[in-house]
Amino acid sequence: MLAETLEAVQSSPSRRTAYVRFVLVALAAITLFKTFWFARWGGWTDRELADFDAFHIVAQHVWRGDLVQVYHFESLLKMQMEAAGGATGFMPWTYPPQYDLLVAPFAFLPVGVGYLLFTAGTLALYLVTLRAMAGRNFAQVLVILFPALAITIGCGQNGFLTGALIGIVCLNVERRQWLAGLALGAMVIKPHLAIAVGLYLLATRRWIVLGTAAAVVLASSLLCTLLFGWQIWTAWLGAIRESAVFLEQGFYPLFRMISAYAALYKAGLPASVAVWGQAAVAGVALLAVLLGAARNVSPQFALGVSVMVSVMISPYAYDYDLPMLGIGLALILPDLTKLTRPRERSAIYSLILLAGAYGLLQSGRLAVQFGQKVDPDQHFAPAIGGFALMALLVLLVRLLLRGARPAPAPSRTVPATE
């Protein structure tokens, strides 16, 4: 059974060390390879842009004083085509102005060097945070999360940063609430990924955390207004409205998305039905947060579930957001063996692995079959990651409804007396 195989990773200190070293070496190798790729060394001079390229372009326009233009897709597309030397992928910009400030320093570095510093730095922060949370389960979590970690490195996205920030919130929510509040406030860079944890903190009355987070959001918003002008907020909101239209029309690479919306839309349902499906899943996810706060489960388990469902709320969620699942998994693992049978744990591990690996494997398949600049919309690829997370949500809700009662022991046949 998968649960027994993965949990065997923890069987001895030497085995745990061996697995951790193997995963870390593999992640370092992928990072080095992608550094050459982003730097356009060797045979990668003619390549399509990836996510960190978009970060680099936006960083340059922060200093040029025309940042508002990156929030208009037609203008941004021209910038991307100039950087790519031709055709480019579909990458609208919908990040809040605070994220523009965060990436601004990378404008002074070549894109390859910037990618290396950003990815290696955020990955290191994430791994240190995950290690502090997982303890002796660190190796097991790393193995389960490996596909998600690999694809986040591959595109140079910020999943390590958001995962680390939420991890810092969880580590400090009890004793250093001001630090947890600073980290939660920093999640303004991707606010939709902080909704579930914010609701849990509200339900458990962590006022210092919430107050500090609100102060960070307000102060950073004021700073952005002073630096970029009030029009930056109008441009940002306009970009969000524009992206909603793009999402409805299926312009995004939906097979890489992990939302219920993407799963239902790619399954052939109308966009309106997929929206209602996403709303229903988001409602169940938030209900799971409240159940965790109210049921007789450990605070660590309840907080872990809140972190895990954070990636299930927004229709705009990608596989590179999945490192956050590792933070939640690290929190629930100590209680998971008490609350579940091996079969249930196998299902949970399998769904996390599937959600992380599917987009990676499909991207590789499409590239091999149709070339590096393939348009996924021209070749059908379902959004399986969304279905995997919906199934994971059902399992988590079942565990919360079960409460703190241990899972029933497997039935045993009583031998007949002779």
XYZ file of C-alpha atoms in Angstrom:
418
model
C 0.000 0.000 0.000
C 1.270 3.492 -0.843
C 0.911 4.725 2.746
C 3.114 1.961 4.077
C 5.693 2.538 1.340
C 5.910 6.282 1.970
C 5.839 5.918 5.734
C 8.723 3.436 5.482
C 10.827 6.481 4.567
C 10.650 7.316 8.268
C 11.762 3.883 9.458
C 15.288 4.908 10.489
C 17.382 8.091 10.778
C 19.776 6.877 8.084
C 16.933 6.222 5.635
C 15.380 9.614 6.341
C 18.725 11.299 5.743
C 19.258 9.409 2.494
C 15.846 10.407 1.108
C 16.268 14.041 2.140
C 19.682 14.217 0.483
C 18.369 12.615 -2.690
C 15.444 15.031 -2.992
C 17.587 18.080 -2.216
C 20.199 17.083 -4.796
C 17.450 16.548 -7.381
C 15.927 19.957 -6.631
C 19.351 21.613 -6.868
C 19.991 19.913 -10.220
C 16.641 21.090 -11.607
C 17.342 24.636 -10.397
C 20.762 24.664 -12.074
C 19.332 23.295 -15.327
C 16.566 25.902 -15.387
C 19.081 28.653 -14.634
C 20.841 27.819 -17.910
C 17.437 27.715 -19.607
C 16.329 31.119 -18.328
C 19.747 32.594 -19.155
C 19.329 31.348 -22.754
C 22.647 29.545 -22.682
C 23.468 26.831 -25.161
C 20.544 25.715 -27.277
C 17.914 27.789 -25.445
C 18.457 31.131 -27.169
C 15.088 30.782 -28.897
C 12.648 29.835 -26.169
C 9.173 30.820 -25.052
C 8.840 33.007 -21.975
C 8.009 31.497 -18.584
C 6.647 32.967 -15.377
C 9.867 34.448 -14.023
C 10.372 36.220 -17.345
C 7.099 38.017 -16.649
C 8.392 38.980 -13.193
C 11.553 40.381 -14.789
C 9.614 42.395 -17.361
C 7.378 43.921 -14.692
C 10.423 44.727 -12.546
C 11.923 46.717 -15.405
C 8.755 48.734 -15.870
C 8.630 49.599 -12.188
C 11.795 51.662 -12.743
C 10.704 53.015 -16.117
C 7.698 54.659 -14.469
C 5.057 53.074 -16.704
C 3.985 50.230 -14.409
C 0.298 50.860 -15.132
C 0.860 49.517 -18.653
C 1.650 45.977 -17.449
C -1.930 45.705 -16.204
C -3.243 46.191 -19.773
C -2.865 42.895 -21.560
C -2.320 44.313 -25.049
C 0.530 46.490 -23.795
C 2.007 43.675 -21.730
C 1.826 41.291 -24.675
C 3.948 43.670 -26.752
C 6.496 43.841 -23.925
C 6.604 40.065 -23.703
C 6.965 39.634 -27.452
C 9.882 42.076 -27.474
C 11.558 40.136 -24.663
C 10.903 36.800 -26.374
C 11.941 37.977 -29.821
C 8.644 36.770 -31.242
C 5.733 34.665 -30.079
C 5.144 34.198 -26.380
C 2.769 32.403 -24.041
C -0.396 33.731 -22.421
C 0.673 35.565 -19.243
C -1.585 38.434 -18.116
C -0.467 40.339 -15.009
C -2.929 40.380 -12.096
C -0.647 40.646 -9.075
C -1.289 43.426 -6.533
C 1.092 46.417 -6.608
C 2.860 45.066 -3.511
C 4.227 42.218 -5.624
C 5.534 44.740 -8.144
C 7.630 46.235 -5.343
C 8.866 42.803 -4.328
C 10.197 41.908 -7.779
C 11.499 45.405 -8.609
C 15.148 44.723 -7.560
C 15.460 41.914 -10.112
C 15.374 44.492 -12.914
C 19.066 45.185 -12.240
C 20.080 41.553 -12.821
C 20.192 39.399 -15.942
C 17.125 37.196 -16.083
C 19.104 33.993 -15.459
C 20.842 35.378 -12.376
C 17.584 36.854 -11.109
C 15.838 33.525 -11.559
C 18.579 31.705 -9.654
C 18.493 34.131 -6.714
C 14.710 34.231 -6.541
C 14.142 30.492 -6.873
C 17.044 29.341 -4.709
C 16.265 31.936 -2.033
C 12.545 31.215 -1.781
C 13.139 27.455 -2.010
C 15.634 27.623 0.864
C 13.187 29.657 2.968
C 10.423 27.181 2.194
C 12.520 24.120 3.042
C 13.737 25.605 6.333
C 10.154 26.446 7.276
C 8.872 23.028 6.223
C 11.663 21.297 8.166
C 10.749 23.210 11.318
C 7.129 22.130 10.966
C 7.538 18.544 9.796
C 10.293 17.388 12.157
C 10.983 13.711 11.656
C 8.306 13.605 8.923
C 10.351 15.963 6.735
C 11.599 13.232 4.385
C 8.119 11.810 3.843
C 6.639 15.223 3.057
C 9.477 15.977 0.637
C 8.868 12.756 -1.293
C 5.126 13.402 -1.566
C 5.652 17.037 -2.590
C 8.521 16.423 -5.013
C 6.484 16.804 -8.255
C 4.968 20.074 -7.037
C 8.371 21.372 -5.979
C 9.880 20.418 -9.331
C 7.242 22.201 -11.406
C 7.488 25.324 -9.239
C 11.226 25.426 -9.900
C 10.592 24.798 -13.580
C 8.564 27.951 -14.166
C 10.249 30.187 -11.580
C 7.020 30.904 -9.772
C 6.395 32.123 -6.219
C 4.829 29.005 -4.677
C 7.805 28.579 -2.349
C 7.415 32.126 -1.079
C 3.689 31.866 -0.379
C 4.157 28.416 1.174
C 6.899 29.743 3.439
C 4.827 32.758 4.495
C 1.881 30.581 5.469
C 4.307 28.251 7.249
C 5.671 31.171 9.269
C 2.112 32.070 10.214
C 1.492 28.527 11.464
C 4.790 28.287 13.342
C 4.223 31.509 15.254
C 0.463 31.683 15.752
C 0.727 30.611 19.394
C 3.756 32.386 20.857
C 4.791 35.164 18.464
C 1.531 36.394 17.073
C 3.038 39.648 15.810
C 5.421 37.665 13.591
C 2.557 35.497 12.356
C 0.660 38.706 11.572
C 3.568 40.124 9.574
C 3.728 36.939 7.488
C -0.041 36.868 6.994
C 0.000 40.520 5.942
C 2.753 39.748 3.424
C 0.336 37.316 1.788
C -1.224 40.407 0.212
C 0.932 39.412 -2.759
C -1.501 36.517 -3.299
C -4.467 37.283 -1.048
C -6.736 34.508 -2.331
C -4.349 31.930 -0.861
C -4.717 33.414 2.626
C -8.525 33.402 2.846
C -8.879 30.027 4.556
C -6.131 30.617 7.121
C -7.508 34.089 7.778
C -10.948 32.597 8.447
C -9.444 30.059 10.849
C -7.635 32.819 12.745
C -10.873 34.803 12.888
C -12.821 31.793 14.152
C -10.202 31.153 16.846
C -10.009 34.876 17.761
C -6.348 35.505 17.010
C -6.836 39.255 17.129
C -3.158 40.201 17.380
C -2.342 38.203 14.255
C -5.242 39.677 12.307
C -4.599 43.222 13.523
C -0.921 43.055 12.600
C -1.771 41.607 9.191
C -4.294 44.373 8.539
C -1.679 46.986 9.479
C 0.807 45.455 7.022
C -1.761 45.477 4.227
C -2.756 49.088 4.898
C 0.830 50.343 5.235
C 1.997 48.556 2.081
C -1.039 49.805 0.155
C -0.295 53.377 1.219
C 3.330 52.959 0.137
C 2.264 51.648 -3.271
C -0.139 54.560 -3.691
C 2.612 57.058 -2.877
C 5.072 55.405 -5.278
C 2.793 54.526 -8.195
C -0.186 56.848 -7.809
C -3.822 56.034 -7.136
C -4.289 54.902 -10.746
C -2.317 51.732 -10.033
C -5.321 50.365 -8.125
C -7.710 51.141 -10.973
C -5.345 49.396 -13.374
C -5.040 46.368 -11.091
C -8.805 45.991 -10.713
C -9.186 46.352 -14.458
C -6.658 43.570 -15.006
C -8.613 41.304 -12.652
C -11.837 41.945 -14.587
C -10.005 41.305 -17.843
C -8.519 38.048 -16.530
C -11.977 36.848 -15.504
C -13.050 37.188 -19.144
C -9.943 35.334 -20.293
C -10.637 32.558 -17.798
C -14.231 32.241 -18.989
C -13.025 31.941 -22.568
C -10.459 29.282 -21.652
C -7.369 31.252 -22.700
C -5.306 30.095 -19.723
C -3.484 26.717 -19.782
C -6.286 25.125 -17.794
C -4.685 21.675 -17.646
C -2.066 23.201 -15.345
C -4.730 24.632 -13.061
C -5.844 22.809 -9.919
C -9.165 24.546 -9.374
C -12.605 23.008 -9.563
C -13.455 25.579 -12.234
C -10.673 24.374 -14.523
C -11.553 20.716 -13.954
C -15.240 21.216 -14.749
C -14.635 23.561 -17.689
C -12.160 21.188 -19.332
C -14.614 18.338 -18.728
C -16.976 20.080 -21.136
C -19.306 21.981 -18.799
C -20.270 25.589 -19.634
C -18.290 28.324 -17.935
C -21.350 29.392 -15.922
C -21.773 25.890 -14.516
C -18.044 25.648 -13.774
C -18.252 28.931 -11.834
C -21.042 27.566 -9.664
C -19.068 24.375 -9.164
C -16.077 26.425 -8.020
C -18.309 28.396 -5.663
C -19.650 25.161 -4.156
C -16.139 23.766 -3.636
C -14.994 27.044 -2.092
C -17.987 26.938 0.253
C -17.159 23.397 1.348
C -13.510 24.381 1.841
C -14.478 27.272 4.109
C -16.916 24.988 5.937
C -13.992 22.627 6.554
C -12.106 25.516 8.172
C -15.008 26.231 10.515
C -15.447 22.530 11.269
C -11.800 22.316 12.241
C -12.187 25.243 14.606
C -15.339 23.783 16.163
C -14.757 20.011 16.234
C -12.828 18.009 18.772
C -9.593 17.852 16.803
C -6.190 19.207 17.727
C -5.497 22.861 16.833
C -2.534 21.674 14.764
C -4.734 19.372 12.698
C -7.416 22.019 12.236
C -4.852 24.598 11.146
C -3.278 22.078 8.761
C -6.624 21.424 7.093
C -7.132 25.194 6.752
C -3.796 25.485 4.981
C -4.544 22.561 2.664
C -7.923 23.906 1.550
C -6.390 27.340 0.875
C -5.520 26.265 -2.664
C -9.084 25.106 -3.352
C -10.933 28.410 -3.025
C -9.989 30.486 -6.053
C -10.687 29.462 -9.666
C -7.268 30.881 -10.474
C -4.961 28.335 -8.834
C -2.048 26.550 -10.473
C 0.072 23.513 -9.683
C 2.896 25.857 -8.645
C 0.727 26.898 -5.661
C 0.865 23.343 -4.298
C 3.915 23.784 -2.024
C 1.360 25.173 0.410
C -0.121 21.668 0.618
C 3.193 20.525 2.061
C 2.813 22.959 4.952
C -0.662 21.627 5.692
C 0.454 18.019 5.336
C 3.304 18.577 7.790
C 0.765 19.879 10.310
C -1.742 17.047 10.008
C 0.663 14.090 9.723
C 1.121 13.524 13.486
C -2.651 13.064 13.886
C -3.256 11.430 10.528
C -2.091 7.976 11.579
C -4.484 8.101 14.558
C -7.506 9.248 12.560
C -7.141 7.169 9.407
C -6.640 3.702 8.078
C -3.683 3.011 5.771
C -6.066 3.001 2.801
C -7.280 6.502 3.620
C -3.736 7.786 4.032
C -2.788 6.180 0.723
C -5.635 8.051 -0.939
C -4.508 11.378 0.571
C -0.893 10.878 -0.484
C -1.918 9.707 -3.963
C -4.132 12.725 -4.569
C -1.379 15.158 -3.560
C 1.101 13.354 -5.800
C -1.374 13.363 -8.700
C -2.169 17.046 -8.367
C 1.527 17.905 -8.386
C 2.666 15.527 -11.121
C -0.165 15.821 -13.635
C 0.663 19.252 -15.074
C 4.346 18.367 -15.207
C 3.704 15.152 -17.117
C 1.181 16.725 -19.486
C 3.539 19.609 -20.260
C 6.265 17.118 -21.081
C 3.933 15.024 -23.232
C 2.699 17.992 -25.241
C 6.238 19.296 -25.735
C 7.469 15.927 -26.979
C 4.497 15.388 -29.305
C 4.010 18.886 -30.670
C 7.116 20.929 -29.861
C 8.150 23.464 -27.238
C 5.728 26.169 -28.430
C 2.626 24.037 -28.465
C -0.726 25.667 -27.743
C -2.422 23.364 -25.171
C -5.844 24.574 -26.287
C -5.240 22.972 -29.667
C -4.712 19.561 -28.062
C -7.153 18.310 -25.462
C -5.702 17.798 -21.993
C -8.128 17.538 -19.048
C -7.511 19.392 -15.780
C -7.117 16.347 -13.543
C -5.477 18.313 -10.727
C -8.775 20.001 -9.913
C -10.548 16.664 -9.551
C -7.727 15.389 -7.327
C -8.116 18.335 -4.969
C -11.898 17.990 -4.883
C -11.476 14.370 -3.808
C -8.890 15.444 -1.229
C -11.351 17.991 0.145
C -13.989 15.258 0.589
C -11.504 13.127 2.551
C -10.500 16.031 4.785
C -14.127 16.893 5.555
C -14.788 13.236 6.432
C -11.897 13.297 8.880
C -13.172 16.483 10.497
C -16.666 15.045 10.848
C -15.127 11.946 12.391
C -13.489 14.233 14.943
C -10.705 13.083 17.204
C -11.924 9.510 17.406
C -9.318 7.072 16.116
C -10.125 5.169 12.955
C -11.719 1.784 13.612
C -9.231 -1.030 13.710
C -9.396 -3.493 10.814
C -11.747 -6.349 11.563
C -10.082 -9.581 12.503
C -11.439 -13.072 12.191
C -11.638 -14.690 15.629
C -10.321 -18.244 15.402
C -12.778 -20.922 16.441
C -11.973 -22.634 19.727
C -10.982 -26.196 19.412
